[in-house]
Amino acid sequence: MHRAKVRLEDRGLVECPRWHDGELWFADWTSGEILALSEHGTVRVATTAKAPPLSFDFGPQGDMYVVASRASHLLRFNGSALEEFAELGANGWNEIVIDPHGRIYVNGPAILLIHPDGTVETQAEGFQFPNGMALSPDGRTLVCAESWAKRLTSFDVAADGQLSHRRVWADLPGPPDGICFDAEGAIWYADVPNAYCRRVREGGELLDEVKLDRGAFACMLGGPDRTTLYITAARWFGMDKMDQMGGTGQLLSVEVETAGAGWPHG
């Protein structure tokens, strides 16, 4: 049984961990901030958005792209402020992952493919609350967590980024939230109501588990060797009670054997 180490506490509803340039980046939905935690434990605010929930990822050149749920555009951080990058249409957008070619996938009412020039193409629709997304180590499979369906859904990724061959990657006992791949092709997923992160193989075989005392919202393998599993956790009272989650949010970490791989890139 793993014992998670608390790296930061007294935050709000924390989400979307990303390991980037030696820091753990994350979003605090309660405060509407994207922050970075250094290896020395200091926290800095990278940017603030007016429309959380928030998720973000980094392109191959280090540019940060941001999804603000109630905004109709994908945003890009120019180093000092957020600017509009691509038109998404109706709001309700959720997660984002960027491949090594700079192609961006965003989910919500659909999964969208946004090309580096800002062109947007719809790839798939009809999800039961799409949530975390990740690309496999070889870049040929995209997996999307469908929280309400309690499953991970996968697609083949073509050389031009187009998605096809939609199928169930794994049925799960609870609703998956944030996810990440490791070097063996297994997936870690976070589960809010069951308060754990689990590592599963394609097909759903349970390989490992980290139990928490509050909801696990997302996880990311990072650190210098990508063998540190970072977890964002908080007590969940409902989206309309986000202000009540202030002070319950934590960033935790656990050392694991298999390093992270794929994208989001640690």
mmCIF file of C-alpha atoms in Angstrom:
data_model
loop_
_atom_site.group_PDB
_atom_site.id
_atom_site.type_symbol
_atom_site.label_atom_id
_atom_site.label_comp_id
_atom_site.label_asym_id
_atom_site.label_seq_id
_atom_site.Cartn_x
_atom_site.Cartn_y
_atom_site.Cartn_z
ATOM 1 C CA MET A 1 0.000 0.000 0.000
ATOM 2 C CA HIS A 2 1.383 3.390 -1.019
ATOM 3 C CA ARG A 3 1.467 6.269 1.439
ATOM 4 C CA ALA A 4 1.047 9.587 -0.367
ATOM 5 C CA LYS A 5 3.183 12.535 0.691
ATOM 6 C CA VAL A 6 1.450 15.920 0.973
ATOM 7 C CA ARG A 7 3.426 18.437 -1.079
ATOM 8 C CA LEU A 8 1.020 21.363 -0.790
ATOM 9 C CA GLU A 9 -2.268 21.926 1.032
ATOM 10 C CA ASP A 10 -4.857 24.585 1.869
ATOM 11 C CA ARG A 11 -5.743 25.137 -1.796
ATOM 12 C CA GLY A 12 -9.171 24.955 -3.445
ATOM 13 C CA LEU A 13 -10.386 22.486 -6.059
ATOM 14 C CA VAL A 14 -7.049 21.631 -7.686
ATOM 15 C CA GLU A 15 -6.877 19.990 -11.108
ATOM 16 C CA CYS A 16 -4.822 19.361 -14.252
ATOM 17 C CA PRO A 17 -1.301 18.582 -12.924
ATOM 18 C CA ARG A 18 1.482 18.944 -15.492
ATOM 19 C CA TRP A 19 5.222 18.457 -14.982
ATOM 20 C CA HIS A 20 7.033 21.144 -16.987
ATOM 21 C CA ASP A 21 10.542 22.610 -16.790
ATOM 22 C CA GLY A 22 11.256 21.134 -13.377
ATOM 23 C CA GLU A 23 8.018 22.352 -11.775
ATOM 24 C CA LEU A 24 4.606 20.870 -11.076
ATOM 25 C CA TRP A 25 2.006 23.085 -12.708
ATOM 26 C CA PHE A 26 -1.652 22.859 -11.713
ATOM 27 C CA ALA A 27 -4.939 24.752 -11.835
ATOM 28 C CA ASP A 28 -6.856 25.908 -8.768
ATOM 29 C CA TRP A 29 -10.458 26.183 -9.919
ATOM 30 C CA THR A 30 -11.568 27.876 -6.707
ATOM 31 C CA SER A 31 -9.166 30.787 -7.176
ATOM 32 C CA GLY A 32 -9.169 30.711 -10.996
ATOM 33 C CA GLU A 33 -5.361 30.471 -11.109
ATOM 34 C CA ILE A 34 -2.759 28.390 -12.895
ATOM 35 C CA LEU A 35 0.202 27.912 -10.580
ATOM 36 C CA ALA A 36 3.610 26.227 -10.515
ATOM 37 C CA LEU A 37 5.161 24.431 -7.539
ATOM 38 C CA SER A 38 8.969 24.276 -7.504
ATOM 39 C CA GLU A 39 10.998 21.332 -6.216
ATOM 40 C CA HIS A 40 11.786 23.535 -3.199
ATOM 41 C CA GLY A 41 8.103 23.940 -2.320
ATOM 42 C CA THR A 42 7.554 27.546 -3.407
ATOM 43 C CA VAL A 43 4.425 28.383 -5.391
ATOM 44 C CA ARG A 44 4.050 31.068 -8.029
ATOM 45 C CA VAL A 45 1.019 32.206 -10.027
ATOM 46 C CA ALA A 46 1.543 31.902 -13.779
ATOM 47 C CA THR A 47 -1.776 33.394 -14.873
ATOM 48 C CA THR A 48 -5.369 33.959 -13.786
ATOM 49 C CA ALA A 49 -8.451 33.223 -15.866
ATOM 50 C CA LYS A 50 -11.913 34.677 -15.387
ATOM 51 C CA ALA A 51 -13.798 31.527 -16.383
ATOM 52 C CA PRO A 52 -12.766 28.395 -14.492
ATOM 53 C CA PRO A 53 -12.923 25.365 -14.622
ATOM 54 C CA LEU A 54 -9.495 25.394 -16.231
ATOM 55 C CA SER A 55 -7.258 22.893 -17.929
ATOM 56 C CA PHE A 56 -4.045 23.461 -19.846
ATOM 57 C CA ASP A 57 -1.111 21.802 -21.553
ATOM 58 C CA PHE A 58 2.208 22.751 -23.131
ATOM 59 C CA GLY A 59 3.090 22.646 -26.817
ATOM 60 C CA PRO A 60 6.411 21.330 -28.147
ATOM 61 C CA GLN A 61 7.910 24.836 -28.028
ATOM 62 C CA GLY A 62 6.810 25.381 -24.425
ATOM 63 C CA ASP A 63 3.757 27.521 -25.238
ATOM 64 C CA MET A 64 0.879 27.030 -22.789
ATOM 65 C CA TYR A 65 -2.647 26.558 -24.144
ATOM 66 C CA VAL A 66 -5.622 26.938 -21.820
ATOM 67 C CA VAL A 67 -9.210 25.688 -21.882
ATOM 68 C CA ALA A 68 -11.572 27.804 -19.785
ATOM 69 C CA SER A 69 -14.833 25.880 -19.569
ATOM 70 C CA ARG A 70 -17.177 28.815 -20.091
ATOM 71 C CA ALA A 71 -15.089 30.435 -22.847
ATOM 72 C CA SER A 72 -15.745 29.834 -26.545
ATOM 73 C CA HIS A 73 -12.076 30.025 -27.544
ATOM 74 C CA LEU A 74 -8.948 28.020 -26.865
ATOM 75 C CA LEU A 75 -6.573 30.441 -25.176
ATOM 76 C CA ARG A 76 -2.797 30.791 -25.476
ATOM 77 C CA PHE A 77 -0.609 32.284 -22.746
ATOM 78 C CA ASN A 78 1.777 34.828 -24.268
ATOM 79 C CA GLY A 79 3.953 35.114 -21.155
ATOM 80 C CA SER A 80 1.914 37.839 -19.504
ATOM 81 C CA ALA A 81 -1.745 37.329 -20.448
ATOM 82 C CA LEU A 82 -4.166 34.916 -22.100
ATOM 83 C CA GLU A 83 -5.106 35.592 -25.726
ATOM 84 C CA GLU A 84 -7.600 33.908 -28.045
ATOM 85 C CA PHE A 85 -6.064 31.255 -30.298
ATOM 86 C CA ALA A 86 -8.829 29.154 -31.864
ATOM 87 C CA GLU A 87 -12.623 29.313 -31.989
ATOM 88 C CA LEU A 88 -14.191 26.306 -30.251
ATOM 89 C CA GLY A 89 -17.843 27.263 -30.469
ATOM 90 C CA ALA A 90 -20.326 26.504 -27.699
ATOM 91 C CA ASN A 91 -18.885 26.460 -24.185
ATOM 92 C CA GLY A 92 -18.575 23.515 -21.793
ATOM 93 C CA TRP A 93 -15.083 22.472 -22.875
ATOM 94 C CA ASN A 94 -13.048 20.416 -20.452
ATOM 95 C CA GLU A 95 -9.676 18.690 -21.017
ATOM 96 C CA ILE A 96 -6.717 19.232 -23.326
ATOM 97 C CA VAL A 97 -3.699 17.247 -24.492
ATOM 98 C CA ILE A 98 -1.079 18.297 -27.072
ATOM 99 C CA ASP A 99 0.954 15.872 -29.193
ATOM 100 C CA PRO A 100 4.658 16.279 -30.120
ATOM 101 C CA HIS A 101 3.695 17.880 -33.452
ATOM 102 C CA GLY A 102 1.744 20.653 -31.747
ATOM 103 C CA ARG A 103 -1.673 19.225 -32.579
ATOM 104 C CA ILE A 104 -4.164 19.937 -29.805
ATOM 105 C CA TYR A 105 -7.071 17.763 -28.662
ATOM 106 C CA VAL A 106 -9.842 19.351 -26.583
ATOM 107 C CA ASN A 107 -12.915 17.561 -25.283
ATOM 108 C CA GLY A 108 -16.334 18.648 -24.087
ATOM 109 C CA PRO A 109 -19.438 18.501 -26.294
ATOM 110 C CA ALA A 110 -17.090 16.715 -28.744
ATOM 111 C CA ILE A 111 -13.427 15.868 -29.169
ATOM 112 C CA LEU A 112 -11.866 18.569 -31.317
ATOM 113 C CA LEU A 113 -8.554 18.490 -33.171
ATOM 114 C CA ILE A 114 -6.936 21.927 -33.358
ATOM 115 C CA HIS A 115 -4.052 22.146 -35.794
ATOM 116 C CA PRO A 116 -1.025 24.399 -35.146
ATOM 117 C CA ASP A 117 -2.478 27.012 -37.529
ATOM 118 C CA GLY A 118 -5.674 27.208 -35.439
ATOM 119 C CA THR A 119 -7.862 25.143 -37.789
ATOM 120 C CA VAL A 120 -10.468 23.161 -35.843
ATOM 121 C CA GLU A 121 -11.931 19.769 -36.811
ATOM 122 C CA THR A 122 -14.522 17.708 -34.913
ATOM 123 C CA GLN A 123 -13.358 14.123 -34.370
ATOM 124 C CA ALA A 124 -16.017 12.418 -32.222
ATOM 125 C CA GLU A 125 -19.237 13.167 -30.339
ATOM 126 C CA GLY A 126 -21.733 11.486 -28.015
ATOM 127 C CA PHE A 127 -19.715 11.110 -24.809
ATOM 128 C CA GLN A 128 -20.950 10.549 -21.263
ATOM 129 C CA PHE A 129 -19.061 13.410 -19.636
ATOM 130 C CA PRO A 130 -15.612 13.282 -21.288
ATOM 131 C CA ASN A 131 -12.830 14.036 -18.827
ATOM 132 C CA GLY A 132 -9.080 13.339 -18.719
ATOM 133 C CA MET A 133 -7.223 12.544 -21.950
ATOM 134 C CA ALA A 134 -3.813 11.085 -22.755
ATOM 135 C CA LEU A 135 -1.808 9.916 -25.761
ATOM 136 C CA SER A 136 0.048 6.597 -25.646
ATOM 137 C CA PRO A 137 3.869 6.454 -25.660
ATOM 138 C CA ASP A 138 3.931 5.638 -29.393
ATOM 139 C CA GLY A 139 1.466 8.444 -30.140
ATOM 140 C CA ARG A 140 -0.897 6.097 -31.946
ATOM 141 C CA THR A 141 -3.682 5.872 -29.356
ATOM 142 C CA LEU A 142 -5.701 8.603 -27.669
ATOM 143 C CA VAL A 143 -7.630 7.629 -24.532
ATOM 144 C CA CYS A 144 -10.470 9.698 -23.085
ATOM 145 C CA ALA A 145 -12.042 9.119 -19.669
ATOM 146 C CA GLU A 146 -15.847 9.011 -19.809
ATOM 147 C CA SER A 147 -16.752 9.687 -16.197
ATOM 148 C CA TRP A 148 -20.485 8.966 -16.252
ATOM 149 C CA ALA A 149 -19.984 5.777 -18.298
ATOM 150 C CA LYS A 150 -17.236 4.536 -15.903
ATOM 151 C CA ARG A 151 -14.911 3.694 -18.756
ATOM 152 C CA LEU A 152 -11.831 4.684 -20.705
ATOM 153 C CA THR A 153 -12.523 5.096 -24.418
ATOM 154 C CA SER A 154 -9.739 4.924 -27.000
ATOM 155 C CA PHE A 155 -9.138 5.929 -30.615
ATOM 156 C CA ASP A 156 -6.486 5.185 -33.196
ATOM 157 C CA VAL A 157 -4.479 8.289 -34.137
ATOM 158 C CA ALA A 158 -3.500 8.614 -37.805
ATOM 159 C CA ALA A 159 -0.299 10.275 -39.041
ATOM 160 C CA ASP A 160 -2.245 13.507 -39.641
ATOM 161 C CA GLY A 161 -3.831 13.434 -36.166
ATOM 162 C CA GLN A 162 -7.264 12.214 -37.242
ATOM 163 C CA LEU A 163 -9.070 9.850 -34.850
ATOM 164 C CA SER A 164 -10.779 6.580 -35.789
ATOM 165 C CA HIS A 165 -11.723 3.093 -34.489
ATOM 166 C CA ARG A 166 -13.520 4.205 -31.350
ATOM 167 C CA ARG A 167 -13.616 1.432 -28.727
ATOM 168 C CA VAL A 168 -13.650 0.720 -24.979
ATOM 169 C CA TRP A 169 -10.099 0.617 -23.578
ATOM 170 C CA ALA A 170 -11.274 -0.419 -20.109
ATOM 171 C CA ASP A 171 -14.478 -0.613 -18.087
ATOM 172 C CA LEU A 172 -13.932 0.614 -14.527
ATOM 173 C CA PRO A 173 -15.655 0.274 -11.128
ATOM 174 C CA GLY A 174 -15.941 4.038 -10.701
ATOM 175 C CA PRO A 175 -15.898 7.288 -12.688
ATOM 176 C CA PRO A 176 -12.432 8.154 -14.045
ATOM 177 C CA ASP A 177 -11.252 11.769 -14.011
ATOM 178 C CA GLY A 178 -7.676 12.770 -14.939
ATOM 179 C CA ILE A 179 -5.421 10.114 -16.525
ATOM 180 C CA CYS A 180 -1.823 9.532 -17.635
ATOM 181 C CA PHE A 181 0.133 6.781 -19.429
ATOM 182 C CA ASP A 182 3.269 5.069 -18.227
ATOM 183 C CA ALA A 183 6.121 3.438 -20.162
ATOM 184 C CA GLU A 184 4.473 -0.009 -20.031
ATOM 185 C CA GLY A 185 1.306 1.272 -21.691
ATOM 186 C CA ALA A 186 -0.734 1.153 -18.478
ATOM 187 C CA ILE A 187 -2.868 4.085 -17.334
ATOM 188 C CA TRP A 188 -3.165 5.756 -13.955
ATOM 189 C CA TYR A 189 -6.598 7.283 -13.418
ATOM 190 C CA ALA A 190 -8.044 9.431 -10.633
ATOM 191 C CA ASP A 191 -11.453 8.707 -9.088
ATOM 192 C CA VAL A 192 -13.241 11.368 -7.019
ATOM 193 C CA PRO A 193 -16.036 9.432 -5.180
ATOM 194 C CA ASN A 194 -13.823 6.411 -4.458
ATOM 195 C CA ALA A 195 -10.923 8.612 -3.315
ATOM 196 C CA TYR A 196 -8.119 6.767 -5.040
ATOM 197 C CA CYS A 197 -5.810 6.641 -8.039
ATOM 198 C CA ARG A 198 -5.555 3.287 -9.791
ATOM 199 C CA ARG A 199 -3.178 1.870 -12.376
ATOM 200 C CA VAL A 200 -4.844 -0.406 -14.924
ATOM 201 C CA ARG A 201 -3.895 -2.328 -18.018
ATOM 202 C CA GLU A 202 -5.933 -2.188 -21.233
ATOM 203 C CA GLY A 203 -8.972 -4.350 -20.511
ATOM 204 C CA GLY A 204 -9.224 -3.098 -16.912
ATOM 205 C CA GLU A 205 -6.842 -5.367 -14.954
ATOM 206 C CA LEU A 206 -5.918 -3.603 -11.698
ATOM 207 C CA LEU A 207 -2.153 -3.252 -11.246
ATOM 208 C CA ASP A 208 -1.740 -0.728 -8.412
ATOM 209 C CA GLU A 209 -3.666 1.676 -6.177
ATOM 210 C CA VAL A 210 -3.071 4.788 -4.085
ATOM 211 C CA LYS A 211 -5.843 5.393 -1.522
ATOM 212 C CA LEU A 212 -6.597 8.936 -0.317
ATOM 213 C CA ASP A 213 -8.793 10.570 2.319
ATOM 214 C CA ARG A 214 -10.498 12.865 -0.221
ATOM 215 C CA GLY A 215 -11.423 12.874 -3.888
ATOM 216 C CA ALA A 216 -8.663 12.290 -6.439
ATOM 217 C CA PHE A 217 -9.244 14.603 -9.390
ATOM 218 C CA ALA A 218 -6.185 14.052 -11.579
ATOM 219 C CA CYS A 219 -2.738 12.483 -11.663
ATOM 220 C CA MET A 220 0.490 12.973 -13.595
ATOM 221 C CA LEU A 221 3.807 11.132 -13.689
ATOM 222 C CA GLY A 222 6.614 13.655 -13.388
ATOM 223 C CA GLY A 223 9.833 14.436 -11.607
ATOM 224 C CA PRO A 224 13.344 14.156 -13.097
ATOM 225 C CA ASP A 225 12.842 10.455 -13.931
ATOM 226 C CA ARG A 226 9.051 10.649 -14.374
ATOM 227 C CA THR A 227 8.616 8.104 -11.555
ATOM 228 C CA THR A 228 6.777 10.463 -9.192
ATOM 229 C CA LEU A 229 3.004 10.196 -9.366
ATOM 230 C CA TYR A 230 1.553 13.618 -8.546
ATOM 231 C CA ILE A 231 -2.098 13.714 -7.478
ATOM 232 C CA THR A 232 -4.480 16.643 -7.141
ATOM 233 C CA ALA A 233 -7.122 16.002 -4.468
ATOM 234 C CA ALA A 234 -9.872 17.895 -2.668
ATOM 235 C CA ARG A 235 -13.156 17.371 -0.867
ATOM 236 C CA TRP A 236 -15.989 17.448 -3.399
ATOM 237 C CA PHE A 237 -19.225 19.290 -2.591
ATOM 238 C CA GLY A 238 -20.500 19.927 -6.113
ATOM 239 C CA MET A 239 -19.602 22.344 -8.881
ATOM 240 C CA ASP A 240 -22.024 24.946 -7.521
ATOM 241 C CA LYS A 241 -20.237 24.856 -4.139
ATOM 242 C CA MET A 242 -16.686 25.363 -5.352
ATOM 243 C CA ASP A 243 -16.103 28.134 -2.819
ATOM 244 C CA GLN A 244 -16.707 25.615 -0.012
ATOM 245 C CA MET A 245 -13.758 23.551 -1.247
ATOM 246 C CA GLY A 246 -11.342 26.313 -0.327
ATOM 247 C CA GLY A 247 -8.706 24.925 2.023
ATOM 248 C CA THR A 248 -9.438 21.272 1.204
ATOM 249 C CA GLY A 249 -7.226 21.021 -1.880
ATOM 250 C CA GLN A 250 -3.921 19.155 -1.747
ATOM 251 C CA LEU A 251 -1.084 18.203 -4.046
ATOM 252 C CA LEU A 252 0.307 14.792 -3.139
ATOM 253 C CA SER A 253 3.052 12.571 -4.505
ATOM 254 C CA VAL A 254 3.966 8.879 -4.500
ATOM 255 C CA GLU A 255 7.097 7.219 -5.872
ATOM 256 C CA VAL A 256 6.280 4.419 -8.326
ATOM 257 C CA GLU A 257 8.359 1.909 -10.284
ATOM 258 C CA THR A 258 7.270 2.551 -13.865
ATOM 259 C CA ALA A 259 8.069 5.941 -15.390
ATOM 260 C CA GLY A 260 5.600 8.120 -17.204
ATOM 261 C CA ALA A 261 5.458 8.196 -20.998
ATOM 262 C CA GLY A 262 3.295 9.625 -23.715
ATOM 263 C CA TRP A 263 1.475 12.939 -23.516
ATOM 264 C CA PRO A 264 0.794 15.096 -21.556
ATOM 265 C CA HIS A 265 4.585 15.031 -21.410
ATOM 266 C CA GLY A 266 6.230 15.181 -18.014
#
